[in-house]
Short mmCIF file of C-alpha atoms in Angstrom, two decimals:
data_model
loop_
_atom_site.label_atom_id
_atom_site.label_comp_id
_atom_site.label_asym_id
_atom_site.label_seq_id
_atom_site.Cartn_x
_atom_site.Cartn_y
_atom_site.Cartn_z
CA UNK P 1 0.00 0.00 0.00
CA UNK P 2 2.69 2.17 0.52
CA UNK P 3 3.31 4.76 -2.26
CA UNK P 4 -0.19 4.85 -3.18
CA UNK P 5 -2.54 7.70 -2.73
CA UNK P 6 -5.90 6.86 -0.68
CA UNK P 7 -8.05 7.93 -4.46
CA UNK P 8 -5.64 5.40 -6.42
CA UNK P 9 -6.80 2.70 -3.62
CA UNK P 10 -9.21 0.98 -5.21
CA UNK P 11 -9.38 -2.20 -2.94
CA UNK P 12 -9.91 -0.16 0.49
CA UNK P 13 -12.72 -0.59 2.32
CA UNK P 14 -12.84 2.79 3.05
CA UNK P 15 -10.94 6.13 1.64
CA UNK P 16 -11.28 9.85 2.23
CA UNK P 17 -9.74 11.80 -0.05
CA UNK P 18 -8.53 15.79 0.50
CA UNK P 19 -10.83 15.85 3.44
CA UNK P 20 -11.88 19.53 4.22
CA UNK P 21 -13.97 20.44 7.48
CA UNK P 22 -14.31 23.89 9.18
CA UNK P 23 -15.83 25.28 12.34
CA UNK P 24 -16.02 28.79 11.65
CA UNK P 25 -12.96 30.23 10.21
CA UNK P 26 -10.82 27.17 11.71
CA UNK P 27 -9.93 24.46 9.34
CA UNK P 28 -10.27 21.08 11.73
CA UNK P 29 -9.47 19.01 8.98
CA UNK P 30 -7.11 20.48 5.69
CA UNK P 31 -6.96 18.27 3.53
CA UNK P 32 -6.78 15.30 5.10
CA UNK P 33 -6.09 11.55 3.59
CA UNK P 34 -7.21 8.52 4.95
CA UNK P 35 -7.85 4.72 4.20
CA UNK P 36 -8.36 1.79 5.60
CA UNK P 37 -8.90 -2.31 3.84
CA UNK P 38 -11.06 -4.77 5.19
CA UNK P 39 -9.97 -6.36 8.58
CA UNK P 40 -7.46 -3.60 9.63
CA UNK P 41 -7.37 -1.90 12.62
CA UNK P 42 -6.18 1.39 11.85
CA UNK P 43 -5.37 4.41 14.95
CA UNK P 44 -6.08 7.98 14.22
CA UNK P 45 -3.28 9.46 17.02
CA UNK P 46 -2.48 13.15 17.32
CA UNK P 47 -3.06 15.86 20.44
CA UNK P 48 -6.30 17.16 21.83
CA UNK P 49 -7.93 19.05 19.21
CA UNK P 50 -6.17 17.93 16.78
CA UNK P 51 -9.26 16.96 14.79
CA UNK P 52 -9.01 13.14 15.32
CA UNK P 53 -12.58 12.98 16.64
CA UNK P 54 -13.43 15.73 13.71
CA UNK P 55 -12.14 13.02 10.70
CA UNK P 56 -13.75 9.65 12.53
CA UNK P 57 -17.14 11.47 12.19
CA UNK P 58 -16.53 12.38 8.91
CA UNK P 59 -15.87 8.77 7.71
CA UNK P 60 -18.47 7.89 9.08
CA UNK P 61 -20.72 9.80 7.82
CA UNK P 62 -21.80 11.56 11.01
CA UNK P 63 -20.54 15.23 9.77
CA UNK P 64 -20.63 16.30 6.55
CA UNK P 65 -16.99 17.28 5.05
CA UNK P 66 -16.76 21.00 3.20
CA UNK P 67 -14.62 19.47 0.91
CA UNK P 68 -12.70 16.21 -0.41
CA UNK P 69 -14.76 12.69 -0.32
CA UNK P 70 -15.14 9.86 1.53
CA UNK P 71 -15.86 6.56 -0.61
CA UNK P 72 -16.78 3.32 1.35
CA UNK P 73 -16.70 0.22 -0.67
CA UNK P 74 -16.80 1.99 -3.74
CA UNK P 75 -20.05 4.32 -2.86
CA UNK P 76 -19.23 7.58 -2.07
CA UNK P 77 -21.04 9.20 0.67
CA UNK P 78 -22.23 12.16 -0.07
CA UNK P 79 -23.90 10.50 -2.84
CA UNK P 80 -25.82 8.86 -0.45
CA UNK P 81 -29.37 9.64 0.76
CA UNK P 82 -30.13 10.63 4.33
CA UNK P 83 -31.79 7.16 4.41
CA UNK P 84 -29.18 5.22 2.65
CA UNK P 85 -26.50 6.74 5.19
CA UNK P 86 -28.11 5.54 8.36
CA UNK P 87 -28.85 2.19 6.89
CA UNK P 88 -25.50 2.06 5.89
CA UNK P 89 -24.41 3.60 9.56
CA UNK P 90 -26.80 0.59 11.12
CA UNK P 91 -25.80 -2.36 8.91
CA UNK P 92 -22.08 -1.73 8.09
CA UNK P 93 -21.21 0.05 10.49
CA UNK P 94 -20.57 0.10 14.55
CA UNK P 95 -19.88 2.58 17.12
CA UNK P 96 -18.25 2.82 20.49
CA UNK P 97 -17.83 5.81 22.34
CA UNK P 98 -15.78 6.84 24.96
CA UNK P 99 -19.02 6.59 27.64
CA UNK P 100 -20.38 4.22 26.12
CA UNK P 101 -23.58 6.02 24.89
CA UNK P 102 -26.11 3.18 26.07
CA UNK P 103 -30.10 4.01 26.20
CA UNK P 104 -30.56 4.57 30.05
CA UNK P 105 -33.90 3.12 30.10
CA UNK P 106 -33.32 -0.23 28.40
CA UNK P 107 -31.22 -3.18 29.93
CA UNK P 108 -28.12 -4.05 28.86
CA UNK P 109 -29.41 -6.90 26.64
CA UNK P 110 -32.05 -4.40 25.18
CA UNK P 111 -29.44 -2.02 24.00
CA UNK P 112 -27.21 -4.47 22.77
CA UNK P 113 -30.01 -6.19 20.88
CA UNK P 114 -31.39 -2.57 19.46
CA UNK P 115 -28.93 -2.42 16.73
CA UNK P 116 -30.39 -5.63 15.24
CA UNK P 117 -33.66 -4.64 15.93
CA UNK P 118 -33.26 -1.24 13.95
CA UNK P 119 -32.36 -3.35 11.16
CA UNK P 120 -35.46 -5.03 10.98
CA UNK P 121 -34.56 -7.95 12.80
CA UNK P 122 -37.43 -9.47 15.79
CA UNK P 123 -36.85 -9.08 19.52
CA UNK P 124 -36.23 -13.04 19.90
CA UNK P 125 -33.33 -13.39 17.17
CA UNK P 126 -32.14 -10.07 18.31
CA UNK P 127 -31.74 -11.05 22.05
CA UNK P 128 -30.46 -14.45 21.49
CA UNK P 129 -27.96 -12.70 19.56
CA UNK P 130 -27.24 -9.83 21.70
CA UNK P 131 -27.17 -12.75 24.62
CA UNK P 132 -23.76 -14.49 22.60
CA UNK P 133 -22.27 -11.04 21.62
CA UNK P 134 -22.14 -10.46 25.69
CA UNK P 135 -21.12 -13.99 26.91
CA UNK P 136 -18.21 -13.16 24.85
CA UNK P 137 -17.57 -9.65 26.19
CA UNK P 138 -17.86 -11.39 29.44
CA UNK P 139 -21.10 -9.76 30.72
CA UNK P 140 -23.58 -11.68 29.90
CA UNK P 141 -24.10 -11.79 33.79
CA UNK P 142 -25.61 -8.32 33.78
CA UNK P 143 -27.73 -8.67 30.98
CA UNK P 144 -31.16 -7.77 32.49
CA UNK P 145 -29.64 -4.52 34.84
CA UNK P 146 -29.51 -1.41 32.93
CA UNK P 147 -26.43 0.62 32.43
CA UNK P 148 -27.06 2.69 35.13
CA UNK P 149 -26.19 -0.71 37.58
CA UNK P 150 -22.98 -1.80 36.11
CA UNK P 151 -19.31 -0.48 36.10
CA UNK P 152 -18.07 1.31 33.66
CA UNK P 153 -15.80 -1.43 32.76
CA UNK P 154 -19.09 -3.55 32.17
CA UNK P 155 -20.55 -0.57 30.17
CA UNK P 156 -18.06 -0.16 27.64
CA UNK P 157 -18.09 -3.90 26.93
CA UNK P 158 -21.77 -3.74 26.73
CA UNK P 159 -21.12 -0.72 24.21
CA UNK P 160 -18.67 -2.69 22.12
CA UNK P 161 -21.45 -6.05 22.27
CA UNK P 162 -23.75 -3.20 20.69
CA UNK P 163 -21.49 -2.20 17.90
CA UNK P 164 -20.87 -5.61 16.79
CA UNK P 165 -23.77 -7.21 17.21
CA UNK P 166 -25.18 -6.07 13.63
CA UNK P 167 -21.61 -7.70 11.74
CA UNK P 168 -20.48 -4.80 11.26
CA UNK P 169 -17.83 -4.49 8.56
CA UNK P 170 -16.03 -1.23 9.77
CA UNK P 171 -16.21 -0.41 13.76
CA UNK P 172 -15.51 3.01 14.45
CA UNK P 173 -13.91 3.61 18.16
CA UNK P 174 -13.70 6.92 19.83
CA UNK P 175 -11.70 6.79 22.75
CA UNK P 176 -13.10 3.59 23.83
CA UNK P 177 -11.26 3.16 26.87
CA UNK P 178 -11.03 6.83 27.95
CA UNK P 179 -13.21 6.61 30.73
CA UNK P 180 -11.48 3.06 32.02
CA UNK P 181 -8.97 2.22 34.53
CA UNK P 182 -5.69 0.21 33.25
CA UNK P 183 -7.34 -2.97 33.53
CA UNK P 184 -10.43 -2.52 32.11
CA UNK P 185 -8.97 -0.62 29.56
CA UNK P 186 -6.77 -3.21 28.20
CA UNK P 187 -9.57 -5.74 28.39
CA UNK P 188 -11.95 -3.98 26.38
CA UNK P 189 -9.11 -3.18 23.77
CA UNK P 190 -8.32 -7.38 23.85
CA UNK P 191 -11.55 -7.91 23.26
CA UNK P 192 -12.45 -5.60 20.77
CA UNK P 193 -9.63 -6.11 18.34
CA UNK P 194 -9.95 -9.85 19.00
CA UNK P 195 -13.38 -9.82 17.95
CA UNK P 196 -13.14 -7.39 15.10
CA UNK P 197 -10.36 -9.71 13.78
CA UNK P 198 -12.66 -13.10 14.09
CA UNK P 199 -14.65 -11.49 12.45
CA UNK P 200 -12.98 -9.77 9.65
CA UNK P 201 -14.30 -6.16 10.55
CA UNK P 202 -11.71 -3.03 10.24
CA UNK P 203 -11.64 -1.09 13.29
CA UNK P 204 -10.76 3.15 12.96
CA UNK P 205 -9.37 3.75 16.99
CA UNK P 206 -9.38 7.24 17.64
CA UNK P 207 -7.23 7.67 20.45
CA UNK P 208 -4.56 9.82 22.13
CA UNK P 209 -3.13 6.88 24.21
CA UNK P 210 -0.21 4.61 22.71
CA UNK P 211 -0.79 2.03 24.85
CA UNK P 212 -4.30 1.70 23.04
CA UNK P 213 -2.82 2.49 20.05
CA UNK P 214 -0.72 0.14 20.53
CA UNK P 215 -3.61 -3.25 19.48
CA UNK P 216 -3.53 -0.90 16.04
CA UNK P 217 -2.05 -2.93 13.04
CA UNK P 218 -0.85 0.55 11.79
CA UNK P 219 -1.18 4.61 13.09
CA UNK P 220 -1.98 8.04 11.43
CA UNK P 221 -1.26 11.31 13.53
CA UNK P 222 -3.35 13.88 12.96
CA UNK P 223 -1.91 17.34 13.02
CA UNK P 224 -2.64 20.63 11.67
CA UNK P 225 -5.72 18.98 10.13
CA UNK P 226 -3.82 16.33 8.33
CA UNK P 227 -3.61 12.69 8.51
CA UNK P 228 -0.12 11.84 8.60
CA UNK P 229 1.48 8.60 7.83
CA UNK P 230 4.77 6.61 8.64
CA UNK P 231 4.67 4.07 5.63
CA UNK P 232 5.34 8.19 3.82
CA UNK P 233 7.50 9.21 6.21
CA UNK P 234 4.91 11.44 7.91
CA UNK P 235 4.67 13.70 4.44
CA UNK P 236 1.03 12.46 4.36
CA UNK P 237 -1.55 9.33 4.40
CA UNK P 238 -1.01 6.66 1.92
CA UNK H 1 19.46 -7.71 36.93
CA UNK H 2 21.73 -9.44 39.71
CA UNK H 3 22.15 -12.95 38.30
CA UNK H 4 24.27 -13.78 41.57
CA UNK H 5 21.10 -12.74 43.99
CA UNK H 6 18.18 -13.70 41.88
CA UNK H 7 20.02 -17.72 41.58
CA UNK H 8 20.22 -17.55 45.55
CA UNK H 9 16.82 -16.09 45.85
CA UNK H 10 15.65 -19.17 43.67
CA UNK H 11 17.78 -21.59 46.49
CA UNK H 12 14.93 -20.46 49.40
CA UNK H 13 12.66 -22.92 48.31
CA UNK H 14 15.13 -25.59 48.63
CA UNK H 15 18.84 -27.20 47.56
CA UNK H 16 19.31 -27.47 43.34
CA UNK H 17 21.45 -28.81 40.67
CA UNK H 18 22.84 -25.94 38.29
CA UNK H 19 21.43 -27.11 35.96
CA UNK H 20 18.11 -27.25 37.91
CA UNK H 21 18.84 -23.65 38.68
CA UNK H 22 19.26 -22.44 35.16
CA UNK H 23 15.72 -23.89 33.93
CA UNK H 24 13.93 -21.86 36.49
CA UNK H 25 16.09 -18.55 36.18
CA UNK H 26 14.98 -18.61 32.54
CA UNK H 27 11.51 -19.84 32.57
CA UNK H 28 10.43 -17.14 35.21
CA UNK H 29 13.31 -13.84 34.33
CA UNK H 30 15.12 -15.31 30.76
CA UNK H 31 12.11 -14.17 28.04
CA UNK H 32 14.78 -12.84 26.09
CA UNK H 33 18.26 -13.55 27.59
CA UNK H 34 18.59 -17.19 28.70
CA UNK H 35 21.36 -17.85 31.05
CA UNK H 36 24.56 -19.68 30.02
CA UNK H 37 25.65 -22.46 31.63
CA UNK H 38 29.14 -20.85 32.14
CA UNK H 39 27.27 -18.35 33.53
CA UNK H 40 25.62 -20.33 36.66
CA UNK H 41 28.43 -22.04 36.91
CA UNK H 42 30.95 -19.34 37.33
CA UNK H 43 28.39 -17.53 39.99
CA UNK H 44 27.64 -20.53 42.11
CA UNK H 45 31.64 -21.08 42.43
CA UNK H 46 31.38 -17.13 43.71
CA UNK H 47 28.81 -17.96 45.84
CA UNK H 48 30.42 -20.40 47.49
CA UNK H 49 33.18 -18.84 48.01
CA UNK H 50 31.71 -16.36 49.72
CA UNK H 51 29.72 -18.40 52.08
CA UNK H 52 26.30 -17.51 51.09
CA UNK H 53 25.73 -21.49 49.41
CA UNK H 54 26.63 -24.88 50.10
CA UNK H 55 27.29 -28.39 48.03
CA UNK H 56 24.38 -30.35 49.32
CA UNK H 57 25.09 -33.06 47.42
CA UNK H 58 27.26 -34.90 44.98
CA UNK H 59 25.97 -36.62 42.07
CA UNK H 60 28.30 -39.19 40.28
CA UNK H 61 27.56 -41.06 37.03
CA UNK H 62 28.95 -41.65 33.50
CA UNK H 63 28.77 -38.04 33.16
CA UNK H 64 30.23 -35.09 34.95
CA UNK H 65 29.52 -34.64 38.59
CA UNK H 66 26.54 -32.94 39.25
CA UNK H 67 26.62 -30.72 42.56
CA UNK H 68 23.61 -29.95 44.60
CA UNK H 69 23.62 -26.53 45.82
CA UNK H 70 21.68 -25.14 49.09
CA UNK H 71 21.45 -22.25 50.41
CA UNK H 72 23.25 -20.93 53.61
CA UNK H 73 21.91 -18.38 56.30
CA UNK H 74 24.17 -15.49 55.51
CA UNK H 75 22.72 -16.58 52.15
CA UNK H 76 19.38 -15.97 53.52
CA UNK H 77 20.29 -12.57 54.87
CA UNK H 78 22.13 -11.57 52.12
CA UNK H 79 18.44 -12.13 49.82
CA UNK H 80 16.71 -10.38 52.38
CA UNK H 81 19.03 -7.44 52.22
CA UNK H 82 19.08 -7.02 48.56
CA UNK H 83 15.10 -7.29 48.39
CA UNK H 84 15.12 -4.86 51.16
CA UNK H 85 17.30 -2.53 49.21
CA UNK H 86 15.84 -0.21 46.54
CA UNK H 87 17.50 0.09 43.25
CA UNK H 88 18.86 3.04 41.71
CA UNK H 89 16.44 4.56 39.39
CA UNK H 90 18.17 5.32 36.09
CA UNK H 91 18.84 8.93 35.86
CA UNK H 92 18.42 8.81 32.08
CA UNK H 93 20.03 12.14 31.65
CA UNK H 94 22.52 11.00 29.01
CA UNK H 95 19.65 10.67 26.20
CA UNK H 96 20.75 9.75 22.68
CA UNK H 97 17.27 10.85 21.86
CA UNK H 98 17.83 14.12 23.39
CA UNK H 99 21.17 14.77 21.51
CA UNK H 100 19.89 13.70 18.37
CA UNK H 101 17.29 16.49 18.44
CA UNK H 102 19.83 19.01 19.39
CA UNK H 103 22.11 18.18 16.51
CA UNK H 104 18.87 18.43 14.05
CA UNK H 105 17.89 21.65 15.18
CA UNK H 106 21.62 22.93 15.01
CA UNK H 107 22.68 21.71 11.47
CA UNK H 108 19.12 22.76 9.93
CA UNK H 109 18.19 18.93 10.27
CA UNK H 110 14.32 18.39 10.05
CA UNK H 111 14.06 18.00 13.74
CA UNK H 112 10.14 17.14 13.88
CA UNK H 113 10.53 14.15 10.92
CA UNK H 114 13.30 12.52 13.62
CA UNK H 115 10.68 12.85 16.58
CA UNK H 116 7.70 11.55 14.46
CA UNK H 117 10.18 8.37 13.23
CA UNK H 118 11.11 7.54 16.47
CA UNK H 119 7.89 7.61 18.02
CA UNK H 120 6.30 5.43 14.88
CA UNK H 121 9.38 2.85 15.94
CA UNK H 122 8.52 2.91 19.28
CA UNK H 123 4.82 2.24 18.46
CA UNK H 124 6.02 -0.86 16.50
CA UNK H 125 8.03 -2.40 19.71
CA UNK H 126 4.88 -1.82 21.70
CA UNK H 127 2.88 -3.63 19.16
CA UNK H 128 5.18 -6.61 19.51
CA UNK H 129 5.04 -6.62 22.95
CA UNK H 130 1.18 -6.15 22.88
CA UNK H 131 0.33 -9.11 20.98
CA UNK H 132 3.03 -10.79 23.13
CA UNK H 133 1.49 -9.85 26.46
CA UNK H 134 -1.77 -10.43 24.73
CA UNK H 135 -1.47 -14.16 24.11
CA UNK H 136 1.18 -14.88 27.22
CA UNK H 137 0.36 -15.76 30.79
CA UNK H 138 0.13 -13.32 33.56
CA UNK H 139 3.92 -13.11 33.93
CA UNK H 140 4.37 -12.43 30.08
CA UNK H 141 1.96 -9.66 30.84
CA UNK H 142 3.62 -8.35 33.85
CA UNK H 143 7.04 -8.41 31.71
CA UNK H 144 5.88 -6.74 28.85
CA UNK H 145 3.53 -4.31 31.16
CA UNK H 146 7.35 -3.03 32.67
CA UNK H 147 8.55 -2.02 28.85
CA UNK H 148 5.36 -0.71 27.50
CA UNK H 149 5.31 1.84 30.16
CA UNK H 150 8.98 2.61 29.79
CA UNK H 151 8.06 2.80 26.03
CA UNK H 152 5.15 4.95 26.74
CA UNK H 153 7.09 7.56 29.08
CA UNK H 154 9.60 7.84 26.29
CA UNK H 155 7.00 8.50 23.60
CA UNK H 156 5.68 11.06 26.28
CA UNK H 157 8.81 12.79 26.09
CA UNK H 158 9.17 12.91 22.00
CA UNK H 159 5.35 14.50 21.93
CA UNK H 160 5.96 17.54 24.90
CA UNK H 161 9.66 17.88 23.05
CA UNK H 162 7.79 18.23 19.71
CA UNK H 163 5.75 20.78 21.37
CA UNK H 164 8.74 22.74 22.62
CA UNK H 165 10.66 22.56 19.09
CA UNK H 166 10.31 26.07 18.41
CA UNK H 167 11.52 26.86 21.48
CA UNK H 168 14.46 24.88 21.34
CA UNK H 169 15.55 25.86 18.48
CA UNK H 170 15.94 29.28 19.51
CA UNK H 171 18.03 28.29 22.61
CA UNK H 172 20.49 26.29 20.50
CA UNK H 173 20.88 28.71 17.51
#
């Protein structure tokens, strides 16, 4: 892959191209290349403000760019429909936030199973599902207490049960262990990338922490809204 | 790492053949560096020298004689005393990292490229030692735990000296 620009990538799952994003007059993202092929597990490094957080929710389709495109598996977004990008965002697509982001009100099992049941799929399937997805995040044991009961450590691997429950082919993590203590925080990386790579799903890990970035199979640093890249000697993403 | 304490450390739990000796250094502190067997040899002559072990035992056969070593009570005191004894931290004020920035920044070298390398090839150790730690046991982890953070303080240092570049470079010029 090295040498070749994200556009000339044809067999990435996912590319952004010249990525442009502004909040007011600053430019959070100038230009910024990124791309990832099926199964990686890619980091997005690079200070606080940076714009790491800024470029994930551009990829995935959660902020509109001002300029430059994304194209995911050979679609580009912005071609898209509102409706076709939040299928897309509930079918291919999984999320994991740094506080997890679980509906208060539902149990754990509930929330986990919501992301198949927003894709059509009936509460029985979706629960027995949901059920396996947290026996092997290893909380299966708090499956009827809502989030509100459990640890945080519990939370976020209820929150990563949720974002591949669906088969997700691209898992997008933002900070996904910033709220955790050591421990937890390595065990919800372990299991994470371990499931992503049984399953064959590419994982973008937004993070400022090396230790986490560390389960990546490869880094960007994002700085002055770039994407930089060591396979180009940090002159810009391949 | 003290070679000659750890081997007498190991001799608490009771007497052992060098060779004995040897298989547990390097199953629970070799990972990397195995001892030689010139190695415990040459130490347990030391240590007997100096009182601290004793041959418990002499084995004769076709081979060479195998000696049984156990260990003494200034042994035991001397263990104690080393446990009880902290080590030195390392000052680490003698950075090669440290002078290689300096030299960038005073022969118009591009100073920032050198940081951002250096951290990328620091990433890739910790990677390795990840997936190590990752599939090991819970003294793999513990290993590999002691060099990621050393790896991670050291990465912490190339980002706040990135940071301070500019600032450097005007002190040095």
């Amino acid at each position: 892959m090295s040498g070749t620009t994200a556009a000339e990538n044809t067999a990435a799952l996912l590319t952004a191209t010249r990525l442009r994003k502004y909040f007011g007059s600053t430019a959070a993202l100038n230009g910024a290349e990124f791309t990832i092929d099926s199964g990686e597990v890619v980091a997005v490094m690079g200070p606080s403000g940076s714009g790491k957080s800024t470029l994930l929710h551009c990829l995935a389709g959660i902020l509109e760019p001002d300029g430059g495109t994304v194209r995911y598996d050979g679609r580009e977004l912005s071609a898209l429909s509102d409706a076709e990008r939040s299928r897309l965002r509930r079918g291919d697509f999984g999320f994991v936030f740094q506080f997890g982001q679980l509906v208060p009100e539902l149990t754990c099992v509930e929330n986990v199973a919501l992301s198949l049941r927003l894709t059509g799929a009936g509460r029985g399937r979706a629960e027995s599902s949901a059920m396996e997805w947290m026996a092997r995040l290893e909380v299966d044991d708090v499956h009827d207490k809502r989030p509100g009961q459990v640890s945080g450590g519990q939370r976020q691997r209820v929150a990563v049960a949720r974002a591949l429950v669906a088969g997700p082919r691209l898992v997008f993590a933002d900070e996904p262990t910033g709220a955790l203590d050591s421990l937890n925080g390595e065990r919800v990386m372990e299991l994470l990338t371990g499931a992503a790579r049984d399953t064959g799903a590419a994982v973008v890990l937004v993070t400022h922490d090396v230790r986490v970035a560390a389960y990546s199979d490869r880094e960007v640093v994002v700085r002055d809204g770039q994407a930089l890249s060591p396979a180009t000697g940090f002159g810009g993403a391949p | 790492m003290s070679i000659g304490n750890t081997l007498l450390g190991l001799l608490e739990s009771g007497p052992r053949h060098g060779y004995d000796l040897k298989r547990l250094f390097d199953e629970r502190f070799g990972h990397d560096r195995p001892l030689h067997y010139g190695q415990v040899y040459s130490t347990m002559s030391r240590l007997l020298r100096n009182g601290l072990v004793e041959v418990d035992g002499v084995e004769t056969g076709s081979g060479p004689e195998r000696k049984r070593y156990a260990i003494t009570d200034a042994g035991i005191t001397d263990v104690g005393r080393w446990l009880a004894t902290p080590e030195r931290p390392e000052p680490y004020l003698q950075s090669t990292l440290y002078a290689k920035v300096v030299l960038a920044l005073l022969t118009g070298r591009d100073a920032a490229g050198l940081l951002d390398v250096q951290r990328s090839e620091h990433l890739r150790l910790m990677r390795e030692l990840t997936r190590r730690k990752t599939e090991g046991d819970l003294a793999d982890r513990l290993v590999c735990d002691h060099a990621l953070f050393h790896l991670e303080a050291d990465i912490r240092w190339l980002e706040l000296a990135a940071d301070r570049l500019d600032q450097l470079a005007g002190e040095v010029a």
